[in-house]
Coordinates of C-alpha atoms in Angstrom, one line a residue:
X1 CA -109.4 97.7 -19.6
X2 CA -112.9 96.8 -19.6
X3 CA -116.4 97.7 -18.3
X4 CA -118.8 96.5 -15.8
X5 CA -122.4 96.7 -17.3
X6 CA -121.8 100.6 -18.0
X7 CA -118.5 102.5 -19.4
X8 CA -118.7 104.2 -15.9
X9 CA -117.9 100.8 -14.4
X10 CA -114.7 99.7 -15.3
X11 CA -112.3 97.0 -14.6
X12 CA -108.5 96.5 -15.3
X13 CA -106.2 93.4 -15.4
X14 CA -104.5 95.2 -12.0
X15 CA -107.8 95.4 -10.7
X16 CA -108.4 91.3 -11.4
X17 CA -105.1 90.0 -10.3
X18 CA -104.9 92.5 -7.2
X19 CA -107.9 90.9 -6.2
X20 CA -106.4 87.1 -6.9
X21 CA -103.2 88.2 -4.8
X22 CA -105.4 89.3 -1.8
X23 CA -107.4 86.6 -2.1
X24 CA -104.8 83.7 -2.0
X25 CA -102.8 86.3 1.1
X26 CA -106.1 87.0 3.0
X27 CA -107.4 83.6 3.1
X28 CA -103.9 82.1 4.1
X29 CA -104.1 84.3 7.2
X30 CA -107.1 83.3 8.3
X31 CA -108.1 79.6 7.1
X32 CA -111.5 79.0 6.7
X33 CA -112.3 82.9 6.6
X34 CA -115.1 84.1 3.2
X35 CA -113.7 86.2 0.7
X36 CA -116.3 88.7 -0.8
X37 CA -114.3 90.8 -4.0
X38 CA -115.4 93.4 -6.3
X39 CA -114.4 91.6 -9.2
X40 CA -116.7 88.3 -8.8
X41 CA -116.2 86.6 -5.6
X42 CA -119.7 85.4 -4.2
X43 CA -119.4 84.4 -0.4
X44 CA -121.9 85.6 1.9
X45 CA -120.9 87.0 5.3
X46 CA -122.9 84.2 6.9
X47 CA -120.4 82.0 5.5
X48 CA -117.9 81.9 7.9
X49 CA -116.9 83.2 11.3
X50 CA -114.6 85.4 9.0
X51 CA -115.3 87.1 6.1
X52 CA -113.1 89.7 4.1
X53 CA -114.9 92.1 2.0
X54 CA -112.0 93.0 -0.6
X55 CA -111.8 96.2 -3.3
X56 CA -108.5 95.5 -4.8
X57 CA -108.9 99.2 -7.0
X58 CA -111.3 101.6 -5.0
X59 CA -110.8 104.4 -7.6
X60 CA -110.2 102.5 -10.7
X61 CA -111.3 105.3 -13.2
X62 CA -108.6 107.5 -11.3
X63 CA -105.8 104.6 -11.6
X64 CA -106.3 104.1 -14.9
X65 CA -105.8 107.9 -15.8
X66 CA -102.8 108.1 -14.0
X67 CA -104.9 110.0 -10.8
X68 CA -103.2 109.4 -7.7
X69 CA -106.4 109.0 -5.7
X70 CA -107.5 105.9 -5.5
X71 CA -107.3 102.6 -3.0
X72 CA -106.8 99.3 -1.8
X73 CA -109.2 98.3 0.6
X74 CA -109.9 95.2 2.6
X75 CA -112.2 94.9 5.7
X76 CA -112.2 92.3 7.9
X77 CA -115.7 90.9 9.9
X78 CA -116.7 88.4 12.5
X79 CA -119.5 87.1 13.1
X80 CA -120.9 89.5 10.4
X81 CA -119.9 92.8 12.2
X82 CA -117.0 95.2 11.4
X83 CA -113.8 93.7 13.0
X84 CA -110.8 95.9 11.2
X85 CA -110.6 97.8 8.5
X86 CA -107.5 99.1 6.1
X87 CA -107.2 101.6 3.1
X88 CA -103.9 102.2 1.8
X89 CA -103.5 104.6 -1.1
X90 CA -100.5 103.0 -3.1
X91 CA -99.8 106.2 -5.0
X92 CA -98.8 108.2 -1.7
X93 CA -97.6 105.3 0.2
X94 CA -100.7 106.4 2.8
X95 CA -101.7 103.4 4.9
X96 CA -105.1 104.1 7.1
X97 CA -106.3 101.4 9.7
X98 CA -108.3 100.3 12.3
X99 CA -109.7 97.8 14.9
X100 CA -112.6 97.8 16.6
X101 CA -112.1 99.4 20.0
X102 CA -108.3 100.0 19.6
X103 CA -108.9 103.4 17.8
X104 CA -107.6 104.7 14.0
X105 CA -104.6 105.2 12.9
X106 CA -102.9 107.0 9.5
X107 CA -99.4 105.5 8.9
X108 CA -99.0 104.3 12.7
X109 CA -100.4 107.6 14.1
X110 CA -103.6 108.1 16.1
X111 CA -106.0 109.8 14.2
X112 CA -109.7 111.6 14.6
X113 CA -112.6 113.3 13.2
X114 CA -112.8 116.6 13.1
X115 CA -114.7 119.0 15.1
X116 CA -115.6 121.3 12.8
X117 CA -119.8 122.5 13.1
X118 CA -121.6 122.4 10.0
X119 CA -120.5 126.0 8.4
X120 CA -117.0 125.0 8.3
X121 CA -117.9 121.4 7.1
X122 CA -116.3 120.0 3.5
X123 CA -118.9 116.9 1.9
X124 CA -117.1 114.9 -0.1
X125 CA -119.7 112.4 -2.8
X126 CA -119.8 111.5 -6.2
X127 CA -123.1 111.9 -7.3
X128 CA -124.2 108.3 -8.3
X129 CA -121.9 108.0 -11.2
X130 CA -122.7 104.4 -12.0
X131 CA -126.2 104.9 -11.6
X132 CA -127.0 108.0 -13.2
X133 CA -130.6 107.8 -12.8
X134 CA -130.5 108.6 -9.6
X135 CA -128.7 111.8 -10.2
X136 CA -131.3 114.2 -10.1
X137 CA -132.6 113.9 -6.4
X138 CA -128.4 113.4 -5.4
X139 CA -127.7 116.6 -6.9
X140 CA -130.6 118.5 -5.1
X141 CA -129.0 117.1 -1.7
X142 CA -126.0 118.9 -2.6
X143 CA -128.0 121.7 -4.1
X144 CA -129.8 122.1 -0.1
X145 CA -126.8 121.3 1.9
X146 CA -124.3 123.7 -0.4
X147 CA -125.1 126.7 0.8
X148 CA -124.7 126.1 4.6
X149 CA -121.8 124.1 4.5
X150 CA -117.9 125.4 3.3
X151 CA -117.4 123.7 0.1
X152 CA -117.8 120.0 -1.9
X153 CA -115.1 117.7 -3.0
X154 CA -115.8 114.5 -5.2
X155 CA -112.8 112.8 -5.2
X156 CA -113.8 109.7 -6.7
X157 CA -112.9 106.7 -4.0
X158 CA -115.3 106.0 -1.2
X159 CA -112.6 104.3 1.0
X160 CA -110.1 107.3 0.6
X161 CA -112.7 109.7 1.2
X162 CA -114.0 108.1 4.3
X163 CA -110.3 107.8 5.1
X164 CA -110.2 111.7 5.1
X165 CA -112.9 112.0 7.1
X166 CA -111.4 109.5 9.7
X167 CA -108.0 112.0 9.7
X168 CA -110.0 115.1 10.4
X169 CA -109.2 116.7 6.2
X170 CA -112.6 115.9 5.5
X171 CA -115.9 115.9 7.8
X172 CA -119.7 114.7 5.5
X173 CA -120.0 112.1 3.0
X174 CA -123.0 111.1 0.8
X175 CA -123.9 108.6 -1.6
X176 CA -126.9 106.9 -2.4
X177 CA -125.8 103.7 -3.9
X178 CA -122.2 102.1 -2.8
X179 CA -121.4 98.2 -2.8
X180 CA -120.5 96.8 0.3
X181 CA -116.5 97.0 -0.7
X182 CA -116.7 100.6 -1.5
X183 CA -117.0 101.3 2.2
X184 CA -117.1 98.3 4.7
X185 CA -113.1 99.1 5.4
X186 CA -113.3 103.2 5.4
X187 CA -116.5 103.1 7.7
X188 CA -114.6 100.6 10.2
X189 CA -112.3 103.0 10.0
X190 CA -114.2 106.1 10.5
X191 CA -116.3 104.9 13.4
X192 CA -113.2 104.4 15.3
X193 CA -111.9 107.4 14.2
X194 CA -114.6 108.9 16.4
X195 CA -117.5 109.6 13.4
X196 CA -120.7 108.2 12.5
X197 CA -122.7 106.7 9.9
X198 CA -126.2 105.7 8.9
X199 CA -128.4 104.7 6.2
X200 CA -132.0 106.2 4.5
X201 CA -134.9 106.1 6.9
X202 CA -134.9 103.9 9.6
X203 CA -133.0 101.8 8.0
X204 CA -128.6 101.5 9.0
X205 CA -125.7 100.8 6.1
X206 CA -126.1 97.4 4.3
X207 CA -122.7 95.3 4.3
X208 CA -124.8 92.7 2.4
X209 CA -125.8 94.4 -0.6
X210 CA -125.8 98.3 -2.2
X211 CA -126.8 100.5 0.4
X212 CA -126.9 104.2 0.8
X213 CA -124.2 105.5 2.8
X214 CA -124.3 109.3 5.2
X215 CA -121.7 109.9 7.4
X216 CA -120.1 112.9 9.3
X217 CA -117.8 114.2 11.9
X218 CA -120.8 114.2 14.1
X219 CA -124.0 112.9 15.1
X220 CA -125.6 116.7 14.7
X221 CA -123.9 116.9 11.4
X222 CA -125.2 113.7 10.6
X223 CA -128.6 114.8 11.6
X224 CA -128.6 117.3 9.3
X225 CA -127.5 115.8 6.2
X226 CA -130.0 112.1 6.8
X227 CA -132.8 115.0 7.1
X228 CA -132.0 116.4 3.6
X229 CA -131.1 113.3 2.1
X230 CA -134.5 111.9 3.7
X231 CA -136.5 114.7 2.4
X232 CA -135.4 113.8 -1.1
X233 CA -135.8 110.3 -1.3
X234 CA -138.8 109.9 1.1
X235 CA -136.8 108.0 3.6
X236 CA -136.5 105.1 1.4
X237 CA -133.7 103.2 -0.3
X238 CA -134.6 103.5 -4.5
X239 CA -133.6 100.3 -5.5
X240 CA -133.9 96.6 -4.6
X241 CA -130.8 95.2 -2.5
X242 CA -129.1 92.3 -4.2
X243 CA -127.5 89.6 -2.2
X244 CA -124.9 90.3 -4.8
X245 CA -124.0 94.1 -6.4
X246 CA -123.3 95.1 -9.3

């Protein structure tokens, strides 16, 4: 086990030959297709028609303690759009997909967001962990929306916790600084799970490069959070968007 610019960061062999594996699959399937991976792969999703955006360990801190939260996750885009998205947690054998206009499913069965209104609302984020100097205005958005909402989880996989969301266990998510693979698949997912999403501003989620990520249950719940969230960081994104993330 190593790390990735900071001992936040970290890679394992699983998470490098997981990521060969899906590759060689993935690209079988669909000939031609791009392959964009955590651990290196550099296609753009103007590449190709197809392009995968792969995170062969979403949750790699919690895999290599042994935590049994954490993800596979591959999305699949056309044309440079969401197409299909798929998280499967290998610890509980907990497969979550979707494609675009056929609905979400958990394991095969139909799933949805909740409708829970913002009281009764869990947030699930992690509070920039790789980029820690962004902490400060993170933890005042949690700080604002804590005490009207029911509680916070930080579970520590974007695609899982999006995946939550999508079933209905979960219903807000935040972050201010995610790679493209963190949540291309869960937030394919989630949409058709009946949620939303957005980015900082005017601005929407980035599948190009980092990007802030707010989504909900609903668009009022969404409302609410993008208003704190905007408050904090004067509607704009803190950091420069790299073709290719860190």
């Amino acid at each position: 086990m190593s790390s990735k610019g900071t001992r936040e960061n970290l890679v394992t062999s699983a998470d490098i030959e997981n990521e060969r594996f899906l590759k060689q699959r993935l690209t079988e399937l669909l000939p031609g297709s791009a392959f964009i991976g955590e651990e290196g792969d550099e296609a753009s999703l103007m590449d190709s028609e197809w392009a995968w955006i792969v995170d062969p360990i979403d949750g790699t801190a919690n895999f290599s303690r042994g935590i049994p939260m954490c993800a596979v996750s591959v999305a699949l885009f056309r044309d440079a759009r969401p197409y299909a998205g798929f998280v499967l947690n290998p610890f509980m054998d907990t497969l979550y997909s979707a494609v675009v206009g056929k609905g979400a499913f958990r394991d095969g069965k139909p799933i949805h967001v909740s409708d829970r209104p913002l009281g009764d609302c869990i947030l699930s984020t992690a509070w920039c962990c790789y980029e820690k100097s962004l902490a400060e205005p993170v933890f005042r958005v949690s700080e604002s929306l804590y005490p009207e909402i029911n509680d916070i989880r930080r579970i520590g996989t974007a695609a899982l916790e999006l995946s939550l969301i999508a079933e209905g266990a979960a219903d807000m998510y935040f972050e201010i600084r995610l790679s493209p693979w963190d949540y291309a698949a869960g937030l394919t997912i989630l949409k058709e799970a009946g949620g939303c999403y957005t980015g900082i501003g005017g601005g929407d989620v980035s599948f190009e490069g980092p990007s802030p990520v707010l989504a909900a249950n609903s668009e009022e719940n969404l409302r609410k959070l993008k208003a704190i969230v905007d408050r904090e960081f004067g509607g704009r994104v803190p950091y420069r968007s790299r073709r290719r993330p860190n």
